[in-house]
Amino acid sequence: MSSATTLWRHARLATLAGPTGYGQVDDGALVVRGECLQWVGPVADVPSQLDVTAEHDLHGALVTPGLVDCHTHLVYGGHRAHEFEQRLQGVSYEEIARTGGGIRSTVAATRAADEDSLYTSALARARQLMREGVTTVEIKSGYGLSAEHEARCLRVARRLGAELPLTVRSTCLSAHALPPEFAGRPDDYIAAVCAWLPALQAQGLVDAVDAFCEAIAFSPAQTQRVFDAARQLGLPVKLHAEQLSDQGGAALAAGYGALSCDHLEHLSPAGVAAMARAGTVAVLLPGAYYFLRETKLPPVAALRDAGVPIAIATDHNPGSSPTLSPLLMLNMACTLFRLTPEEALRGMTVNGARALGLADRGQLVTGQRADFAIWPHEHPSEMSYWLGQQVQPRVVWGGQERTA
Ligand code: NIG
Ligand code: FE
């Protein structure tokens, strides 16, 4: 690891230090040593005894923590534009899923693709996220749905993490849909998932375990079996919960100390309370809400009142959220879900990191990883204000500035 010390000065910092507020420092400096932030504060107070090897003048540009996209399904084959057309003509997402389309159509396309082409398409998507300031991304499996194909998708996620400056966390979402070879036998499929999970973990492919608890996917009892298998392996859990109906999934996941529950449009007051007790993060996904033309809003006020941390993510996937713009998601979190721009930014930095169990990033404070982005803005509210402008920040990953 390099021990070079770099000084970035004359930045308008949005540190997000502390529980609320942007943590602004108007004429700020960052001192980076190796991969970490060694010092953060006003330029006037930069310690004089530092052995600085390089300096950058940011001329008042805004600096935020690197963005954390804590919920994506980046690895898949094909696309589902034809289903988009069907849905616009009135066929529902559930109907498409029940008649063999939906996730299962992407499973067929993913199985038909070889590992290199899955890698190439996912690489292009990851680079697009990076260009908008993403420094950490979570990638779920869930379009392979067999031991072999799930391992392949998770290997692609690991390879992206190894070859890009991006940090990649991989989540096993084998309980995403019922593959055709298990038609009519969901309990047998869940048994198979629980049986292959230890091997995936032994290959170092899994950081967390997720499931889709929904009428068109798996029941709470089936979800619980997956969570028990994860717990046996010491793996943290997350859940696609209460997206299309209230299944009590969030309370179930909170009982397992889940890192996050995601979607949550149909979350009940009991679910909110259980998440608050467990410290589970609420990951809201405005892209899926918008693209599926949902009308039921997640209970943002109740989450806020209960002190549940709120994260925002792209949920990039070919069926319900084919976006690769984290900045557009910040905007939609405000316009559709009525988050404040500050809440939205926290949602894609510090709270996104928390949804992944990562305490070493998401704020610009001493000791954190030196992942940050430099924006052509005067105020952090502009992060969610500029709509579809394709703003491209300069990005520093673990202390090194690179081009995505
Ligand atoms: O997060 N809800 C389940 N999973 C994905 C969508 C998957 C798909 O339609 O391909 C989601 O929205
Ligand atoms: Fe998802």
CSV table of C-alpha atoms and ligand atoms in Angstrom, one decimal:
chain,number,residue,atom,x,y,z
A,1,MET,CA,0.0,0.0,0.0
A,2,SER,CA,1.2,3.5,-0.9
A,3,SER,CA,2.0,5.8,2.0
A,4,ALA,CA,1.9,8.9,-0.2
A,5,THR,CA,0.2,11.8,1.5
A,6,THR,CA,-1.9,14.0,-0.7
A,7,LEU,CA,-3.6,17.3,0.2
A,8,TRP,CA,-6.8,18.3,-1.5
A,9,ARG,CA,-7.5,21.9,-0.6
A,10,HIS,CA,-10.1,24.7,-1.3
A,11,ALA,CA,-13.0,22.2,-1.4
A,12,ARG,CA,-16.5,22.8,-0.4
A,13,LEU,CA,-16.9,19.7,1.8
A,14,ALA,CA,-20.2,17.9,2.5
A,15,THR,CA,-18.7,15.6,5.1
A,16,LEU,CA,-22.1,14.1,6.3
A,17,ALA,CA,-20.3,13.8,9.7
A,18,GLY,CA,-22.7,13.6,12.5
A,19,PRO,CA,-26.3,12.3,12.5
A,20,THR,CA,-27.9,15.2,10.6
A,21,GLY,CA,-26.9,18.1,8.3
A,22,TYR,CA,-24.6,18.1,5.4
A,23,GLY,CA,-21.6,18.7,7.6
A,24,GLN,CA,-20.4,21.5,5.4
A,25,VAL,CA,-17.0,23.0,5.5
A,26,ASP,CA,-16.8,25.9,3.1
A,27,ASP,CA,-13.1,26.2,2.5
A,28,GLY,CA,-12.1,22.7,3.4
A,29,ALA,CA,-9.2,20.3,3.0
A,30,LEU,CA,-8.8,16.6,2.9
A,31,VAL,CA,-5.5,14.9,3.7
A,32,VAL,CA,-5.2,11.4,2.2
A,33,ARG,CA,-2.6,8.9,3.4
A,34,GLY,CA,-2.6,5.6,1.5
A,35,GLU,CA,-6.2,4.5,1.1
A,36,CYS,CA,-7.6,6.5,4.0
A,37,LEU,CA,-8.5,10.0,5.1
A,38,GLN,CA,-5.9,11.1,7.5
A,39,TRP,CA,-7.3,14.5,8.3
A,40,VAL,CA,-10.5,16.5,7.3
A,41,GLY,CA,-11.3,20.1,8.2
A,42,PRO,CA,-10.9,23.8,7.3
A,43,VAL,CA,-8.0,24.7,5.1
A,44,ALA,CA,-6.9,27.2,7.8
A,45,ASP,CA,-6.4,24.4,10.3
A,46,VAL,CA,-4.4,21.9,8.1
A,47,PRO,CA,-1.7,20.5,10.4
A,48,SER,CA,1.7,22.0,9.3
A,49,GLN,CA,3.9,19.0,10.1
A,50,LEU,CA,2.4,16.8,7.4
A,51,ASP,CA,4.9,15.3,4.9
A,52,VAL,CA,2.7,16.1,1.8
A,53,THR,CA,3.9,14.5,-1.4
A,54,ALA,CA,1.2,16.0,-3.8
A,55,GLU,CA,-1.3,18.8,-3.6
A,56,HIS,CA,-4.5,19.6,-5.5
A,57,ASP,CA,-6.4,22.9,-5.5
A,58,LEU,CA,-10.1,22.2,-6.0
A,59,HIS,CA,-11.0,25.9,-6.5
A,60,GLY,CA,-14.2,25.7,-4.4
A,61,ALA,CA,-15.7,22.5,-6.0
A,62,LEU,CA,-18.1,20.5,-4.0
A,63,VAL,CA,-16.7,17.2,-2.5
A,64,THR,CA,-18.9,14.5,-1.2
A,65,PRO,CA,-18.3,10.9,0.0
A,66,GLY,CA,-18.2,8.5,-3.0
A,67,LEU,CA,-21.7,7.2,-3.8
A,68,VAL,CA,-22.7,3.8,-2.4
A,69,ASP,CA,-25.2,2.0,-4.6
A,70,CYS,CA,-26.3,-0.7,-2.1
A,71,HIS,CA,-28.9,-2.6,-4.2
A,72,THR,CA,-28.2,-3.7,-7.8
A,73,HIS,CA,-28.7,-6.7,-10.0
A,74,LEU,CA,-26.0,-5.8,-12.5
A,75,VAL,CA,-25.2,-9.3,-13.8
A,76,TYR,CA,-27.7,-10.7,-16.4
A,77,GLY,CA,-28.2,-11.5,-20.0
A,78,GLY,CA,-30.7,-10.0,-22.4
A,79,HIS,CA,-33.3,-7.2,-21.6
A,80,ARG,CA,-37.0,-7.0,-21.2
A,81,ALA,CA,-38.1,-4.1,-23.4
A,82,HIS,CA,-40.9,-6.2,-24.8
A,83,GLU,CA,-42.4,-6.6,-21.3
A,84,PHE,CA,-42.2,-2.9,-20.9
A,85,GLU,CA,-44.4,-2.6,-23.9
A,86,GLN,CA,-46.8,-5.2,-22.5
A,87,ARG,CA,-47.0,-3.4,-19.2
A,88,LEU,CA,-47.8,-0.1,-20.9
A,89,GLN,CA,-50.7,-1.9,-22.6
A,90,GLY,CA,-52.1,-2.8,-19.2
A,91,VAL,CA,-50.6,-6.2,-18.4
A,92,SER,CA,-49.3,-6.2,-14.8
A,93,TYR,CA,-45.8,-7.1,-13.6
A,94,GLU,CA,-47.3,-9.9,-11.5
A,95,GLU,CA,-49.3,-11.3,-14.5
A,96,ILE,CA,-46.1,-11.3,-16.7
A,97,ALA,CA,-44.3,-13.1,-13.9
A,98,ARG,CA,-47.1,-15.6,-13.4
A,99,THR,CA,-47.1,-16.5,-17.1
A,100,GLY,CA,-43.4,-17.4,-17.2
A,101,GLY,CA,-42.0,-14.0,-18.2
A,102,GLY,CA,-40.5,-11.5,-15.7
A,103,ILE,CA,-37.5,-12.7,-13.7
A,104,ARG,CA,-37.7,-16.2,-15.4
A,105,SER,CA,-37.2,-14.7,-18.9
A,106,THR,CA,-34.0,-13.1,-17.7
A,107,VAL,CA,-32.9,-16.4,-16.1
A,108,ALA,CA,-33.2,-18.0,-19.5
A,109,ALA,CA,-31.1,-15.3,-21.1
A,110,THR,CA,-28.6,-15.4,-18.3
A,111,ARG,CA,-28.1,-19.1,-18.5
A,112,ALA,CA,-27.7,-18.9,-22.3
A,113,ALA,CA,-24.9,-16.3,-22.0
A,114,ASP,CA,-21.3,-17.4,-21.3
A,115,GLU,CA,-19.3,-16.1,-18.3
A,116,ASP,CA,-17.2,-13.7,-20.4
A,117,SER,CA,-20.2,-12.0,-22.1
A,118,LEU,CA,-21.9,-11.7,-18.7
A,119,TYR,CA,-18.7,-10.0,-17.5
A,120,THR,CA,-18.5,-7.7,-20.5
A,121,SER,CA,-22.1,-6.5,-20.2
A,122,ALA,CA,-21.9,-6.1,-16.4
A,123,LEU,CA,-18.5,-4.2,-16.8
A,124,ALA,CA,-20.1,-1.6,-19.0
A,125,ARG,CA,-22.9,-1.1,-16.5
A,126,ALA,CA,-20.5,-0.8,-13.6
A,127,ARG,CA,-18.5,1.7,-15.5
A,128,GLN,CA,-21.6,3.8,-16.1
A,129,LEU,CA,-22.3,3.8,-12.3
A,130,MET,CA,-18.7,4.8,-11.6
A,131,ARG,CA,-19.0,7.7,-14.1
A,132,GLU,CA,-21.7,9.2,-11.8
A,133,GLY,CA,-19.6,8.9,-8.7
A,134,VAL,CA,-20.3,5.4,-7.4
A,135,THR,CA,-17.3,4.0,-5.4
A,136,THR,CA,-19.0,1.0,-3.8
A,137,VAL,CA,-21.7,-1.2,-5.3
A,138,GLU,CA,-23.6,-4.2,-4.2
A,139,ILE,CA,-24.4,-6.8,-6.8
A,140,LYS,CA,-26.9,-9.6,-6.3
A,141,SER,CA,-27.1,-13.0,-8.0
A,142,GLY,CA,-30.6,-14.2,-8.7
A,143,TYR,CA,-30.8,-14.7,-12.5
A,144,GLY,CA,-28.9,-18.0,-12.5
A,145,LEU,CA,-31.1,-20.0,-10.1
A,146,SER,CA,-28.9,-23.2,-10.1
A,147,ALA,CA,-25.7,-23.9,-8.2
A,148,GLU,CA,-23.7,-23.6,-11.4
A,149,HIS,CA,-25.3,-20.5,-12.8
A,150,GLU,CA,-25.5,-18.6,-9.4
A,151,ALA,CA,-21.8,-19.3,-8.9
A,152,ARG,CA,-21.1,-18.0,-12.3
A,153,CYS,CA,-22.9,-14.7,-11.7
A,154,LEU,CA,-21.2,-14.2,-8.3
A,155,ARG,CA,-17.8,-14.9,-9.9
A,156,VAL,CA,-18.6,-12.2,-12.4
A,157,ALA,CA,-19.3,-9.8,-9.5
A,158,ARG,CA,-16.1,-10.7,-7.8
A,159,ARG,CA,-14.1,-10.2,-11.0
A,160,LEU,CA,-15.6,-6.7,-11.4
A,161,GLY,CA,-14.4,-6.0,-7.9
A,162,ALA,CA,-10.9,-7.3,-8.6
A,163,GLU,CA,-10.5,-5.5,-11.9
A,164,LEU,CA,-12.1,-2.1,-11.2
A,165,PRO,CA,-11.2,0.4,-8.5
A,166,LEU,CA,-14.8,0.0,-7.3
A,167,THR,CA,-15.6,-1.9,-4.1
A,168,VAL,CA,-18.0,-4.7,-5.0
A,169,ARG,CA,-20.1,-6.5,-2.3
A,170,SER,CA,-21.8,-9.6,-3.6
A,171,THR,CA,-25.2,-10.9,-2.3
A,172,CYS,CA,-26.6,-14.3,-3.0
A,173,LEU,CA,-30.2,-13.9,-4.1
A,174,SER,CA,-30.9,-17.5,-5.2
A,175,ALA,CA,-34.4,-17.3,-3.6
A,176,HIS,CA,-35.4,-14.7,-6.3
A,177,ALA,CA,-37.8,-16.8,-8.4
A,178,LEU,CA,-38.7,-20.4,-9.0
A,179,PRO,CA,-36.6,-21.8,-11.9
A,180,PRO,CA,-38.6,-23.9,-14.5
A,181,GLU,CA,-37.0,-27.2,-13.4
A,182,PHE,CA,-38.6,-26.8,-9.9
A,183,ALA,CA,-42.1,-25.7,-11.3
A,184,GLY,CA,-44.7,-26.6,-8.6
A,185,ARG,CA,-42.0,-27.5,-6.1
A,186,PRO,CA,-41.0,-24.3,-4.3
A,187,ASP,CA,-40.1,-26.1,-1.1
A,188,ASP,CA,-37.8,-28.4,-2.9
A,189,TYR,CA,-36.1,-25.4,-4.6
A,190,ILE,CA,-35.6,-23.7,-1.2
A,191,ALA,CA,-34.0,-26.9,0.0
A,192,ALA,CA,-31.7,-26.9,-3.0
A,193,VAL,CA,-30.7,-23.2,-2.3
A,194,CYS,CA,-30.0,-24.0,1.3
A,195,ALA,CA,-27.9,-26.9,0.2
A,196,TRP,CA,-25.7,-25.0,-2.3
A,197,LEU,CA,-25.2,-21.9,-0.1
A,198,PRO,CA,-22.3,-23.4,1.9
A,199,ALA,CA,-20.4,-24.2,-1.3
A,200,LEU,CA,-20.9,-20.7,-2.6
A,201,GLN,CA,-19.6,-19.3,0.6
A,202,ALA,CA,-16.7,-21.7,0.7
A,203,GLN,CA,-15.6,-20.3,-2.7
A,204,GLY,CA,-15.6,-16.8,-1.2
A,205,LEU,CA,-18.4,-15.6,-3.4
A,206,VAL,CA,-21.0,-14.4,-0.8
A,207,ASP,CA,-21.0,-11.4,1.5
A,208,ALA,CA,-24.7,-11.5,2.3
A,209,VAL,CA,-27.9,-13.4,1.6
A,210,ASP,CA,-31.1,-11.9,0.2
A,211,ALA,CA,-34.6,-13.3,-0.8
A,212,PHE,CA,-37.7,-12.1,-2.6
A,213,CYS,CA,-40.6,-12.5,-0.1
A,214,GLU,CA,-43.7,-11.9,-2.2
A,215,ALA,CA,-46.9,-13.6,-3.4
A,216,ILE,CA,-45.2,-14.1,-6.8
A,217,ALA,CA,-42.0,-15.3,-5.2
A,218,PHE,CA,-41.4,-17.0,-1.8
A,219,SER,CA,-43.4,-17.2,1.3
A,220,PRO,CA,-42.3,-15.9,4.7
A,221,ALA,CA,-41.8,-19.6,5.8
A,222,GLN,CA,-39.6,-20.3,2.8
A,223,THR,CA,-37.7,-17.0,3.4
A,224,GLN,CA,-37.1,-18.1,6.9
A,225,ARG,CA,-35.5,-21.3,5.8
A,226,VAL,CA,-33.0,-19.4,3.6
A,227,PHE,CA,-32.3,-17.0,6.5
A,228,ASP,CA,-31.7,-20.0,8.8
A,229,ALA,CA,-29.2,-21.4,6.3
A,230,ALA,CA,-27.5,-18.0,6.2
A,231,ARG,CA,-27.3,-17.7,9.9
A,232,GLN,CA,-25.7,-21.2,10.2
A,233,LEU,CA,-22.9,-19.8,7.9
A,234,GLY,CA,-22.6,-16.6,9.8
A,235,LEU,CA,-23.8,-14.6,6.8
A,236,PRO,CA,-25.8,-11.4,7.2
A,237,VAL,CA,-29.3,-11.2,5.6
A,238,LYS,CA,-31.3,-8.6,3.6
A,239,LEU,CA,-34.8,-8.9,2.1
A,240,HIS,CA,-36.8,-7.7,-0.9
A,241,ALA,CA,-39.8,-7.0,1.3
A,242,GLU,CA,-43.3,-5.6,1.0
A,243,GLN,CA,-42.7,-4.5,-2.6
A,244,LEU,CA,-46.1,-5.5,-4.1
A,245,SER,CA,-48.0,-6.6,-0.9
A,246,ASP,CA,-47.6,-6.8,2.8
A,247,GLN,CA,-46.2,-10.3,3.6
A,248,GLY,CA,-44.7,-9.4,7.0
A,249,GLY,CA,-41.3,-9.9,5.4
A,250,ALA,CA,-39.7,-6.9,7.0
A,251,ALA,CA,-40.5,-7.9,10.6
A,252,LEU,CA,-39.3,-11.4,9.8
A,253,ALA,CA,-36.0,-10.1,8.4
A,254,ALA,CA,-35.6,-7.7,11.3
A,255,GLY,CA,-35.9,-10.7,13.6
A,256,TYR,CA,-32.7,-12.0,12.0
A,257,GLY,CA,-31.0,-8.7,12.5
A,258,ALA,CA,-31.2,-8.0,8.7
A,259,LEU,CA,-28.8,-5.3,7.4
A,260,SER,CA,-31.6,-4.0,5.2
A,261,CYS,CA,-35.1,-4.4,4.0
A,262,ASP,CA,-35.6,-3.1,0.5
A,263,HIS,CA,-38.5,-1.7,-1.6
A,264,LEU,CA,-41.1,-1.4,1.3
A,265,GLU,CA,-44.0,0.3,-0.4
A,266,HIS,CA,-46.4,-1.9,1.5
A,267,LEU,CA,-44.6,-1.8,4.9
A,268,SER,CA,-46.9,-1.9,7.9
A,269,PRO,CA,-46.5,0.0,11.2
A,270,ALA,CA,-45.4,-3.2,12.8
A,271,GLY,CA,-42.8,-3.7,10.2
A,272,VAL,CA,-41.5,-0.2,10.8
A,273,ALA,CA,-41.3,-0.8,14.5
A,274,ALA,CA,-39.5,-4.1,14.1
A,275,MET,CA,-36.9,-2.5,11.7
A,276,ALA,CA,-36.3,0.3,14.2
A,277,ARG,CA,-35.7,-2.1,17.0
A,278,ALA,CA,-33.3,-4.2,15.0
A,279,GLY,CA,-31.4,-1.2,13.5
A,280,THR,CA,-32.3,-2.5,10.0
A,281,VAL,CA,-31.8,0.0,7.1
A,282,ALA,CA,-34.8,0.8,4.9
A,283,VAL,CA,-33.5,0.8,1.3
A,284,LEU,CA,-36.0,2.7,-0.9
A,285,LEU,CA,-35.9,2.2,-4.7
A,286,PRO,CA,-37.6,5.0,-6.5
A,287,GLY,CA,-36.5,3.6,-9.9
A,288,ALA,CA,-38.6,0.5,-9.5
A,289,TYR,CA,-41.5,2.4,-8.0
A,290,TYR,CA,-41.5,4.7,-11.1
A,291,PHE,CA,-40.8,2.1,-13.7
A,292,LEU,CA,-43.6,-0.2,-12.5
A,293,ARG,CA,-45.9,2.9,-12.2
A,294,GLU,CA,-46.6,2.0,-8.6
A,295,THR,CA,-49.0,4.3,-6.7
A,296,LYS,CA,-48.5,3.2,-3.1
A,297,LEU,CA,-45.7,5.2,-1.5
A,298,PRO,CA,-43.3,3.7,1.1
A,299,PRO,CA,-44.1,5.0,4.6
A,300,VAL,CA,-41.3,7.6,4.7
A,301,ALA,CA,-42.8,9.7,7.5
A,302,ALA,CA,-43.2,6.6,9.7
A,303,LEU,CA,-39.7,5.4,9.0
A,304,ARG,CA,-38.3,8.9,9.8
A,305,ASP,CA,-40.3,9.2,13.0
A,306,ALA,CA,-39.1,5.7,14.1
A,307,GLY,CA,-35.5,6.6,13.4
A,308,VAL,CA,-35.0,3.9,10.8
A,309,PRO,CA,-32.0,4.9,8.6
A,310,ILE,CA,-33.1,5.4,4.9
A,311,ALA,CA,-30.9,4.4,2.0
A,312,ILE,CA,-31.5,5.0,-1.7
A,313,ALA,CA,-30.2,2.7,-4.5
A,314,THR,CA,-30.7,2.2,-8.3
A,315,ASP,CA,-32.0,-1.4,-8.0
A,316,HIS,CA,-30.5,-1.7,-11.5
A,317,ASN,CA,-32.1,-4.7,-13.2
A,318,PRO,CA,-33.7,-5.4,-16.6
A,319,GLY,CA,-37.3,-5.9,-15.3
A,320,SER,CA,-38.3,-3.2,-12.8
A,321,SER,CA,-35.5,-0.6,-12.8
A,322,PRO,CA,-33.3,-0.5,-15.9
A,323,THR,CA,-31.5,2.7,-14.8
A,324,LEU,CA,-27.8,3.3,-14.3
A,325,SER,CA,-28.2,6.8,-12.9
A,326,PRO,CA,-27.7,7.1,-9.2
A,327,LEU,CA,-28.2,10.9,-9.5
A,328,LEU,CA,-31.6,10.4,-11.1
A,329,MET,CA,-32.5,8.2,-8.2
A,330,LEU,CA,-31.5,11.0,-5.8
A,331,ASN,CA,-33.8,13.3,-7.7
A,332,MET,CA,-36.7,10.8,-7.7
A,333,ALA,CA,-36.2,10.1,-4.0
A,334,CYS,CA,-37.0,13.7,-3.4
A,335,THR,CA,-39.7,14.2,-6.0
A,336,LEU,CA,-41.5,10.9,-5.6
A,337,PHE,CA,-40.8,9.9,-2.0
A,338,ARG,CA,-40.5,13.4,-0.6
A,339,LEU,CA,-37.1,12.9,1.0
A,340,THR,CA,-35.1,16.1,1.5
A,341,PRO,CA,-32.0,16.4,-0.7
A,342,GLU,CA,-29.9,15.9,2.5
A,343,GLU,CA,-31.8,12.6,3.3
A,344,ALA,CA,-31.3,11.5,-0.3
A,345,LEU,CA,-27.6,12.1,-0.2
A,346,ARG,CA,-27.2,10.4,3.1
A,347,GLY,CA,-29.2,7.5,1.6
A,348,MET,CA,-26.6,7.0,-1.1
A,349,THR,CA,-23.6,7.5,1.1
A,350,VAL,CA,-23.5,6.8,4.8
A,351,ASN,CA,-26.8,4.9,5.0
A,352,GLY,CA,-26.1,3.0,1.8
A,353,ALA,CA,-22.8,1.8,3.4
A,354,ARG,CA,-24.7,0.8,6.5
A,355,ALA,CA,-27.1,-1.3,4.4
A,356,LEU,CA,-24.0,-3.2,3.4
A,357,GLY,CA,-22.6,-3.5,6.9
A,358,LEU,CA,-19.7,-1.2,5.9
A,359,ALA,CA,-18.8,1.3,8.7
A,360,ASP,CA,-15.6,2.5,7.0
A,361,ARG,CA,-17.1,4.7,4.3
A,362,GLY,CA,-19.9,7.1,3.5
A,363,GLN,CA,-18.7,10.1,5.4
A,364,LEU,CA,-15.6,12.4,5.0
A,365,VAL,CA,-14.1,11.9,8.4
A,366,THR,CA,-10.7,10.8,9.7
A,367,GLY,CA,-10.0,7.1,9.4
A,368,GLN,CA,-12.6,6.5,6.6
A,369,ARG,CA,-11.7,5.1,3.2
A,370,ALA,CA,-10.6,7.9,0.9
A,371,ASP,CA,-13.5,7.4,-1.6
A,372,PHE,CA,-14.8,10.7,-2.7
A,373,ALA,CA,-16.3,12.6,-5.6
A,374,ILE,CA,-15.7,16.2,-6.8
A,375,TRP,CA,-18.7,17.9,-8.3
A,376,PRO,CA,-19.2,21.1,-10.3
A,377,HIS,CA,-21.7,22.4,-7.8
A,378,GLU,CA,-22.0,25.1,-5.2
A,379,HIS,CA,-24.3,23.3,-2.8
A,380,PRO,CA,-25.0,19.7,-2.0
A,381,SER,CA,-28.7,20.1,-2.7
A,382,GLU,CA,-27.6,20.2,-6.4
A,383,MET,CA,-26.8,16.5,-6.2
A,384,SER,CA,-30.5,15.8,-6.4
A,385,TYR,CA,-31.6,19.0,-8.2
A,386,TRP,CA,-30.1,18.6,-11.7
A,387,LEU,CA,-32.3,16.2,-13.5
A,388,GLY,CA,-30.9,14.0,-16.2
A,389,GLN,CA,-27.9,16.3,-16.8
A,390,GLN,CA,-25.4,13.5,-16.9
A,391,VAL,CA,-23.1,15.3,-14.5
A,392,GLN,CA,-19.7,13.6,-14.4
A,393,PRO,CA,-17.7,14.1,-11.2
A,394,ARG,CA,-14.0,13.5,-10.8
A,395,VAL,CA,-13.7,10.4,-8.6
A,396,VAL,CA,-11.1,9.3,-6.1
A,397,TRP,CA,-11.1,5.6,-5.1
A,398,GLY,CA,-9.1,4.6,-2.0
A,399,GLY,CA,-7.0,7.7,-2.4
A,400,GLN,CA,-6.4,7.4,-6.2
A,401,GLU,CA,-8.1,9.6,-8.8
A,402,ARG,CA,-9.0,7.6,-11.9
A,403,THR,CA,-11.2,7.9,-14.9
A,404,ALA,CA,-14.1,5.4,-15.0
B,1,NIG,O1,-35.6,-5.6,-7.1
B,1,NIG,N1,-38.3,-7.5,-6.9
B,1,NIG,C1,-37.6,-8.4,-7.3
B,1,NIG,N2,-36.4,-8.3,-7.9
B,1,NIG,C2,-36.1,-7.2,-8.7
B,1,NIG,C3,-36.7,-7.2,-10.0
B,1,NIG,C4,-36.3,-8.4,-10.8
B,1,NIG,C5,-36.8,-8.4,-12.2
B,1,NIG,O2,-38.0,-8.0,-12.5
B,1,NIG,O3,-36.0,-8.9,-13.0
B,1,NIG,C6,-36.3,-5.8,-8.0
B,1,NIG,O4,-37.2,-5.1,-8.4
B,2,FE,FE,-33.9,-5.7,-6.4
